[in-house]
Short mmCIF file of C-alpha atoms and ligand atoms in Angstrom, two decimals:
data_model
loop_
_atom_site.label_atom_id
_atom_site.label_comp_id
_atom_site.label_asym_id
_atom_site.label_seq_id
_atom_site.Cartn_x
_atom_site.Cartn_y
_atom_site.Cartn_z
CA GLN A 1 46.03 23.93 39.32
CA ILE A 2 42.38 22.45 38.59
CA LYS A 3 43.61 18.99 40.07
CA ASN A 4 45.14 20.73 42.98
CA LEU A 5 41.82 22.69 43.35
CA GLU A 6 39.86 19.36 42.85
CA LYS A 7 41.52 17.60 45.50
CA GLN A 8 40.87 20.33 48.30
CA PHE A 9 37.40 20.16 47.61
CA GLU A 10 37.13 16.53 47.78
CA GLU A 11 38.68 16.70 51.29
CA ARG A 12 36.43 19.62 52.37
CA ILE A 13 33.62 17.31 51.40
CA ALA A 14 35.37 14.39 53.58
CA ARG A 15 35.53 16.65 56.47
CA ASP A 16 31.98 17.17 55.95
CA GLU A 17 32.59 21.15 55.64
CA LYS A 18 29.74 23.42 53.97
CA ILE A 19 30.75 24.41 50.55
CA GLU A 20 29.48 28.27 50.24
CA PRO A 21 28.48 30.34 47.06
CA LYS A 22 32.10 31.76 46.46
CA ASP A 23 34.03 28.76 47.09
CA TRP A 24 35.75 26.47 44.36
CA MET A 25 33.42 23.86 43.13
CA PRO A 26 33.72 21.57 40.34
CA GLU A 27 31.16 22.50 37.25
CA LYS A 28 29.47 19.16 37.86
CA TYR A 29 28.81 19.82 41.29
CA ARG A 30 27.37 23.34 40.31
CA LYS A 31 24.96 21.83 37.30
CA THR A 32 23.61 19.16 39.79
CA HIS A 33 22.67 21.24 42.80
CA ILE A 34 20.93 23.75 40.29
CA ARG A 35 19.20 20.94 38.70
CA GLN A 36 17.97 19.18 42.06
CA MET A 37 17.53 22.09 43.97
CA SER A 38 15.28 24.01 41.52
CA GLN A 39 13.53 21.12 40.54
CA HIS A 40 12.70 21.25 44.62
CA ALA A 41 11.79 24.54 44.12
CA HIS A 42 9.43 23.82 41.17
CA SER A 43 8.13 21.28 42.96
CA GLU A 44 6.73 23.36 45.84
CA ILE A 45 5.29 25.88 43.63
CA VAL A 46 3.81 23.50 41.50
CA GLY A 47 2.65 21.60 44.82
CA MET A 48 0.36 24.49 45.84
CA LEU A 49 -1.86 23.74 43.06
CA PRO A 50 -3.59 20.32 43.72
CA GLU A 51 -4.29 21.85 47.75
CA GLY A 52 -5.02 25.45 46.35
CA ASN A 53 -8.06 23.41 44.26
CA TRP A 54 -9.78 22.83 47.84
CA ILE A 55 -8.96 26.36 49.92
CA THR A 56 -12.56 27.43 48.85
CA ARG A 57 -14.11 24.41 49.74
CA ALA A 58 -12.50 23.37 53.15
CA PRO A 59 -15.71 22.42 55.43
CA SER A 60 -14.55 24.85 58.31
CA LEU A 61 -12.93 28.19 59.05
CA ARG A 62 -10.18 26.42 61.17
CA ARG A 63 -9.78 23.62 58.00
CA LYS A 64 -9.29 26.52 55.99
CA VAL A 65 -6.98 28.54 58.18
CA ALA A 66 -4.92 25.77 58.25
CA LEU A 67 -4.91 25.08 54.58
CA LEU A 68 -4.35 28.54 53.73
CA ALA A 69 -1.28 28.35 56.08
CA LYS A 70 0.00 25.32 54.32
CA VAL A 71 -0.03 26.35 50.86
CA GLN A 72 1.30 29.56 51.57
CA ASP A 73 4.35 27.84 53.39
CA GLU A 74 4.92 25.90 50.04
CA ALA A 75 5.03 29.23 48.24
CA GLY A 76 7.55 30.21 50.87
CA HIS A 77 9.59 27.37 50.62
CA GLY A 78 10.00 27.60 46.86
CA LEU A 79 10.92 31.13 46.93
CA TYR A 80 13.46 30.43 49.41
CA LEU A 81 14.65 27.13 47.32
CA TYR A 82 14.81 29.70 44.10
CA SER A 83 16.93 32.10 45.89
CA ALA A 84 19.49 29.55 47.35
CA THR A 85 19.47 28.18 43.60
CA GLU A 86 20.47 31.60 42.14
CA THR A 87 23.75 31.69 44.42
CA LEU A 88 25.07 28.88 42.34
CA GLY A 89 25.19 31.97 39.28
CA VAL A 90 21.85 31.12 37.64
CA SER A 91 18.95 33.79 37.34
CA ARG A 92 15.24 33.23 38.53
CA ASP A 93 14.09 34.15 34.89
CA GLU A 94 16.68 31.24 33.66
CA LEU A 95 14.93 28.66 36.22
CA TYR A 96 11.38 29.89 35.14
CA GLU A 97 12.19 29.24 31.75
CA GLN A 98 13.07 25.79 32.52
CA LEU A 99 9.83 24.85 34.25
CA HIS A 100 7.47 26.84 31.56
CA SER A 101 9.41 25.06 28.58
CA GLY A 102 9.33 21.39 30.37
CA LYS A 103 12.77 21.22 30.66
CA ALA A 104 13.11 21.20 34.41
CA LYS A 105 11.35 18.56 36.35
CA TYR A 106 9.26 18.78 39.45
CA SER A 107 7.94 16.15 41.35
CA SER A 108 5.51 13.51 39.68
CA ILE A 109 2.98 13.37 43.00
CA PHE A 110 1.42 16.80 42.21
CA ASN A 111 0.35 15.74 38.48
CA TYR A 112 -2.82 13.27 40.50
CA PRO A 113 -5.75 15.06 40.57
CA THR A 114 -7.66 16.15 44.23
CA ILE A 115 -11.18 14.94 44.03
CA THR A 116 -12.61 14.69 47.20
CA TRP A 117 -11.40 16.95 51.07
CA ALA A 118 -9.66 13.48 52.14
CA ASP A 119 -7.00 14.19 49.62
CA MET A 120 -5.72 17.31 51.57
CA GLY A 121 -5.61 14.66 54.56
CA ALA A 122 -3.58 12.34 52.62
CA ILE A 123 -1.41 14.84 51.26
CA GLY A 124 -0.45 15.90 54.33
CA TRP A 125 0.21 12.72 55.91
CA LEU A 126 1.51 10.98 53.16
CA VAL A 127 3.02 13.62 50.76
CA ASP A 128 4.69 15.91 53.35
CA GLY A 129 5.41 12.60 55.06
CA ALA A 130 7.60 11.38 52.16
CA ALA A 131 8.80 14.99 51.64
CA ILE A 132 10.14 15.04 55.37
CA ILE A 133 11.99 11.83 55.06
CA ASN A 134 13.94 13.30 52.11
CA GLN A 135 14.76 16.49 53.80
CA VAL A 136 15.42 15.60 56.94
CA PRO A 137 18.80 14.08 55.73
CA LEU A 138 19.33 17.18 52.92
CA CYS A 139 19.91 19.68 56.48
CA ASN A 140 23.23 17.60 56.41
CA THR A 141 23.79 18.08 53.02
CA SER A 142 27.05 19.48 51.49
CA TYR A 143 25.98 22.71 49.91
CA GLY A 144 25.37 25.23 52.90
CA PRO A 145 22.74 27.15 51.31
CA TYR A 146 20.67 24.03 50.80
CA ALA A 147 21.51 22.61 54.01
CA ARG A 148 20.44 25.62 55.71
CA ALA A 149 17.12 26.19 53.94
CA MET A 150 16.22 22.47 54.38
CA ILE A 151 16.48 23.50 58.44
CA ARG A 152 13.57 25.90 58.44
CA VAL A 153 11.51 23.96 55.44
CA CYS A 154 11.55 20.48 57.47
CA LYS A 155 10.28 22.07 60.61
CA GLU A 156 6.92 23.57 58.74
CA GLU A 157 6.81 20.09 56.92
CA SER A 158 6.35 18.75 60.48
CA PHE A 159 3.35 20.82 60.83
CA HIS A 160 2.00 20.04 57.77
CA GLN A 161 2.48 16.30 58.03
CA ARG A 162 0.47 16.51 61.49
CA GLN A 163 -2.53 18.81 59.92
CA GLY A 164 -2.94 16.35 57.32
CA TYR A 165 -2.91 13.41 59.80
CA GLU A 166 -5.02 14.87 61.95
CA ILE A 167 -7.64 15.32 58.97
CA MET A 168 -7.41 11.54 58.07
CA MET A 169 -7.95 10.50 62.08
CA LYS A 170 -10.96 12.74 62.06
CA LEU A 171 -12.60 11.04 59.06
CA ALA A 172 -11.42 7.60 60.04
CA ASN A 173 -13.26 7.98 63.09
CA GLY A 174 -16.03 9.59 61.49
CA THR A 175 -19.48 8.36 59.74
CA PRO A 176 -18.78 5.05 57.63
CA GLU A 177 -18.93 7.63 54.24
CA GLN A 178 -15.85 9.55 55.99
CA LYS A 179 -14.15 6.51 56.51
CA GLU A 180 -14.53 5.32 53.29
CA MET A 181 -13.66 8.75 52.15
CA ALA A 182 -10.41 8.57 53.95
CA GLN A 183 -9.29 5.12 52.62
CA ASP A 184 -10.18 5.68 49.15
CA ALA A 185 -8.03 9.07 49.63
CA LEU A 186 -5.27 6.33 51.07
CA ASN A 187 -5.84 3.78 47.91
CA ARG A 188 -5.21 6.76 45.54
CA TRP A 189 -1.91 8.37 47.01
CA TRP A 190 0.09 5.45 48.51
CA TRP A 191 1.42 4.38 45.46
CA PRO A 192 2.29 7.63 44.06
CA SER A 193 3.81 8.52 47.24
CA LEU A 194 6.23 5.88 47.24
CA MET A 195 7.07 6.86 43.58
CA MET A 196 7.70 10.14 44.62
CA LEU A 197 10.99 9.01 46.44
CA GLY A 198 12.34 8.53 43.01
CA PRO A 199 13.54 5.26 41.00
CA THR A 200 14.97 2.52 42.68
CA ASP A 201 18.75 2.51 43.46
CA ASP A 202 19.70 0.53 40.38
CA VAL A 203 18.32 2.72 37.89
CA SER A 204 18.75 6.03 39.64
CA VAL A 205 21.27 7.57 37.18
CA HIS A 206 22.56 10.54 39.77
CA THR A 207 22.61 8.77 43.40
CA GLU A 208 26.16 7.43 43.21
CA GLN A 209 27.69 10.59 42.51
CA SER A 210 25.58 12.65 44.67
CA MET A 211 26.22 10.34 47.71
CA LYS A 212 30.02 10.83 47.07
CA TRP A 213 29.37 14.91 46.97
CA LYS A 214 26.93 14.18 49.94
CA LEU A 215 24.29 15.92 47.85
CA LYS A 216 22.39 13.02 48.98
CA ARG A 217 22.74 11.72 51.94
CA LYS A 218 20.56 8.29 51.47
CA SER A 219 19.44 6.53 48.96
CA ASN A 220 16.12 6.36 47.33
CA ASP A 221 15.12 2.71 48.11
CA ASP A 222 16.24 3.29 52.07
CA LEU A 223 14.51 6.65 52.21
CA ARG A 224 11.36 4.72 50.39
CA GLN A 225 12.04 1.65 53.17
CA GLN A 226 11.87 4.14 56.00
CA PHE A 227 8.88 5.78 54.69
CA ILE A 228 6.97 2.57 54.60
CA ASP A 229 8.15 1.52 57.84
CA GLN A 230 6.81 4.89 59.68
CA THR A 231 3.90 5.23 57.82
CA VAL A 232 2.44 1.45 58.31
CA PRO A 233 1.74 1.76 61.81
CA GLN A 234 0.24 5.28 61.59
CA ALA A 235 -2.62 3.90 59.06
CA ASP A 236 -3.21 0.78 62.00
CA LEU A 237 -3.58 3.49 64.50
CA ILE A 238 -6.74 4.86 62.96
CA GLY A 239 -7.78 1.71 61.36
CA LEU A 240 -7.13 2.37 57.98
CA THR A 241 -5.47 -0.04 55.20
CA ILE A 242 -2.71 0.22 53.09
CA PRO A 243 -3.42 -0.90 49.39
CA ASP A 244 -0.67 -3.56 48.94
CA PRO A 245 -1.81 -7.13 49.66
CA ASP A 246 1.97 -8.31 49.75
CA LEU A 247 2.65 -5.63 52.48
CA LYS A 248 4.13 -7.68 55.38
CA TRP A 249 6.52 -7.47 58.45
CA ASN A 250 9.80 -9.27 57.75
CA GLU A 251 11.21 -10.01 61.15
CA GLU A 252 14.64 -10.65 59.97
CA ARG A 253 15.01 -7.27 58.48
CA GLN A 254 12.87 -5.48 60.96
CA SER A 255 11.25 -3.78 58.52
CA TYR A 256 8.19 -4.05 55.87
CA ASP A 257 8.74 -6.11 52.60
CA PHE A 258 6.31 -4.50 50.23
CA GLY A 259 4.32 -5.04 46.76
CA GLU A 260 5.80 -4.03 43.15
CA ILE A 261 5.68 -0.52 42.55
CA ASP A 262 4.43 0.51 39.12
CA TRP A 263 7.33 1.75 37.28
CA ASP A 264 5.71 2.43 34.10
CA GLU A 265 3.51 4.81 35.64
CA PHE A 266 5.88 6.39 37.12
CA TRP A 267 7.65 7.23 34.45
CA GLN A 268 4.95 8.07 31.89
CA VAL A 269 4.18 10.63 34.63
CA VAL A 270 7.75 12.06 34.83
CA LYS A 271 7.44 12.40 30.77
CA GLY A 272 4.08 14.55 31.04
CA HIS A 273 1.62 11.90 30.55
CA GLY A 274 0.17 11.96 34.22
CA PRO A 275 -3.61 12.55 34.83
CA CYS A 276 -3.19 16.16 35.49
CA ASN A 277 0.42 17.20 33.81
CA LYS A 278 -1.06 19.64 31.49
CA GLU A 279 -3.37 21.21 33.70
CA ARG A 280 -0.50 21.98 35.99
CA MET A 281 1.67 23.52 33.34
CA LYS A 282 -1.02 25.71 32.15
CA ALA A 283 -1.86 26.86 35.41
CA ARG A 284 1.90 27.85 36.46
CA VAL A 285 2.24 29.12 32.64
CA GLY A 286 -1.14 31.30 32.65
CA ALA A 287 0.05 32.60 36.01
CA TRP A 288 3.20 33.81 34.47
CA GLU A 289 1.50 35.28 31.38
CA ARG A 290 -1.00 37.13 33.49
CA GLY A 291 1.57 38.90 35.86
CA GLU A 292 3.34 40.36 32.93
CA TRP A 293 1.65 43.58 33.13
CA VAL A 294 2.78 44.23 36.91
CA ARG A 295 6.52 43.14 36.14
CA ASP A 296 6.43 45.60 33.57
CA ALA A 297 5.08 48.12 35.86
CA ALA A 298 7.54 47.50 38.72
CA MET A 299 10.17 47.63 36.27
CA ALA A 300 8.77 50.92 34.73
CA HIS A 301 8.53 52.48 37.93
CA ALA A 302 11.97 51.51 39.18
CA GLU A 303 13.21 53.23 35.73
CA LYS A 304 11.20 56.15 36.58
CA LYS A 305 12.32 56.70 40.00
CA GLN A 306 15.82 55.91 38.53
CA GLU A 307 15.49 58.80 35.95
CA ARG A 308 14.10 61.18 38.89
CA LYS A 309 17.39 60.67 41.39
CA GLU A 310 19.75 61.12 38.38
CA LYS A 311 18.17 64.44 37.66
N1 FAQ B 401 9.29 13.14 39.88
O1 FAQ B 401 19.08 9.44 39.60
P1 FAQ B 401 17.80 10.16 39.89
C1 FAQ B 401 7.45 19.07 47.98
C2 FAQ B 401 13.79 12.03 38.03
S1 FAQ B 401 8.52 17.56 48.17
C3 FAQ B 401 9.82 13.56 38.90
O2 FAQ B 401 17.43 9.12 41.31
P2 FAQ B 401 18.20 12.56 41.88
C4 FAQ B 401 6.83 19.20 49.40
C5 FAQ B 401 15.15 12.84 38.50
O3 FAQ B 401 14.78 14.54 38.72
C6 FAQ B 401 8.88 17.10 46.07
N2 FAQ B 401 11.10 13.14 38.59
O4 FAQ B 401 17.40 11.91 40.71
C7 FAQ B 401 5.27 19.72 49.38
C8 FAQ B 401 16.13 12.27 37.35
O5 FAQ B 401 15.92 12.95 36.07
P3 FAQ B 401 16.70 14.22 35.46
C9 FAQ B 401 10.37 17.73 46.13
C10 FAQ B 401 11.86 12.56 39.57
O6 FAQ B 401 17.93 13.83 41.72
C11 FAQ B 401 4.52 18.46 49.86
C12 FAQ B 401 15.59 10.91 37.10
O7 FAQ B 401 14.42 10.74 37.49
N3 FAQ B 401 11.44 17.39 46.96
O8 FAQ B 401 7.39 19.72 47.00
C13 FAQ B 401 11.49 12.05 40.53
O9 FAQ B 401 19.06 11.94 42.57
C14 FAQ B 401 3.25 18.64 49.79
C15 FAQ B 401 16.58 9.82 37.71
O10 FAQ B 401 16.45 10.11 39.23
C16 FAQ B 401 12.40 17.39 46.24
O11 FAQ B 401 12.83 17.53 45.42
C17 FAQ B 401 9.84 12.25 40.73
N4 FAQ B 401 9.12 11.93 42.06
O12 FAQ B 401 16.66 11.79 43.00
C18 FAQ B 401 4.85 20.25 48.59
C19 FAQ B 401 13.89 16.92 47.28
N5 FAQ B 401 12.15 11.35 41.13
O13 FAQ B 401 16.87 15.43 37.07
C20 FAQ B 401 3.56 20.59 48.78
C21 FAQ B 401 14.79 17.03 46.65
C22 FAQ B 401 13.32 11.34 40.10
O14 FAQ B 401 17.89 14.09 35.49
C23 FAQ B 401 2.66 19.86 49.16
N6 FAQ B 401 15.18 16.01 45.80
N7 FAQ B 401 12.84 12.13 39.27
O15 FAQ B 401 15.97 14.83 34.50
C24 FAQ B 401 15.86 14.85 45.96
O16 FAQ B 401 15.94 14.35 46.87
C25 FAQ B 401 16.26 14.15 44.44
O17 FAQ B 401 15.97 15.11 43.50
C26 FAQ B 401 15.07 13.07 44.22
C27 FAQ B 401 15.81 12.18 43.05
C28 FAQ B 401 15.03 11.88 45.03
C29 FAQ B 401 13.54 13.45 43.84
#
């Protein structure tokens, strides 16, 4: 019986049919989707913190409006993705618990500090740029609710990327101090943005199975190469230098060769030892605890309303 269901499931995947919440699916398919989708949701929520740091200090009203809208979009993406994950039979409370206890991961990139205004530009340009490269193929992923969520998310990420690049463009064409600030932000965010796309294919434990299930449509290394090839000309255009002395156009491959990524740094950050891991978790857990009275009040109100209805 199970063998038959598995066979039908594999055939549906081969036909590029979407798998929907009430369809039969292998337990491992369900689990790995809960893992990736919830970690994606957590990344959006934790990802609000580095930029939230600059909302009150944006240099103009126009910049503030754009940054506020971007951070609100990230909250929306997080909630949207949590809802999509819940269709796999896990509760929102369980997902929060996994984040707060450190059991579930969130993207390494959000454990770096945002120390100047140019970091808002670098995040939009590079971090959202890398996120789009990773998420456009996910619009075609096999699980229906995830694929549909990605379509809307990608449209919004595209606005985020442009607002970031525009900040960098303005700074790079500004005073020498402003240009220096933009270059410094690029220097600090470049390598972590490359790491964000995940470990190299030879050590990526989930890629093989996730590609078979069409959860992932492109490998980590392919996405990283695509990101580099797309971003280098953008840096050239605004006169900034990618901080990689080994970066070189390879005529034969029609791609850029690039230097060694510091994978020790990546794993340190993933294991909780990055510059801001503790601060990020403290902020999330603190927000959850401070919101307890609101949740309690809402529950008490709902119960009273129900009681009145029953009388
Ligand atoms: N950070 O076998 P793989 C955004 C973990 S975009 C931390 O290659 P997989 C938008 C991985 O979970 C950012 N951990 O794993 C935004 C696994 O550990 P596990 C979020 C990482 O899943 C922009 C282990 O290493 N985007 O938020 C990272 O096949 C600006 C082995 O790795 C997504 O989540 C990392 N960078 O490939 C918001 C996209 N990389 O789970 C605010 C969806 C890997 O077994 C501001 N996710 N690990 O404990 C994906 O596409 C995939 O999950 C990858 C990883 C590509 C991230």
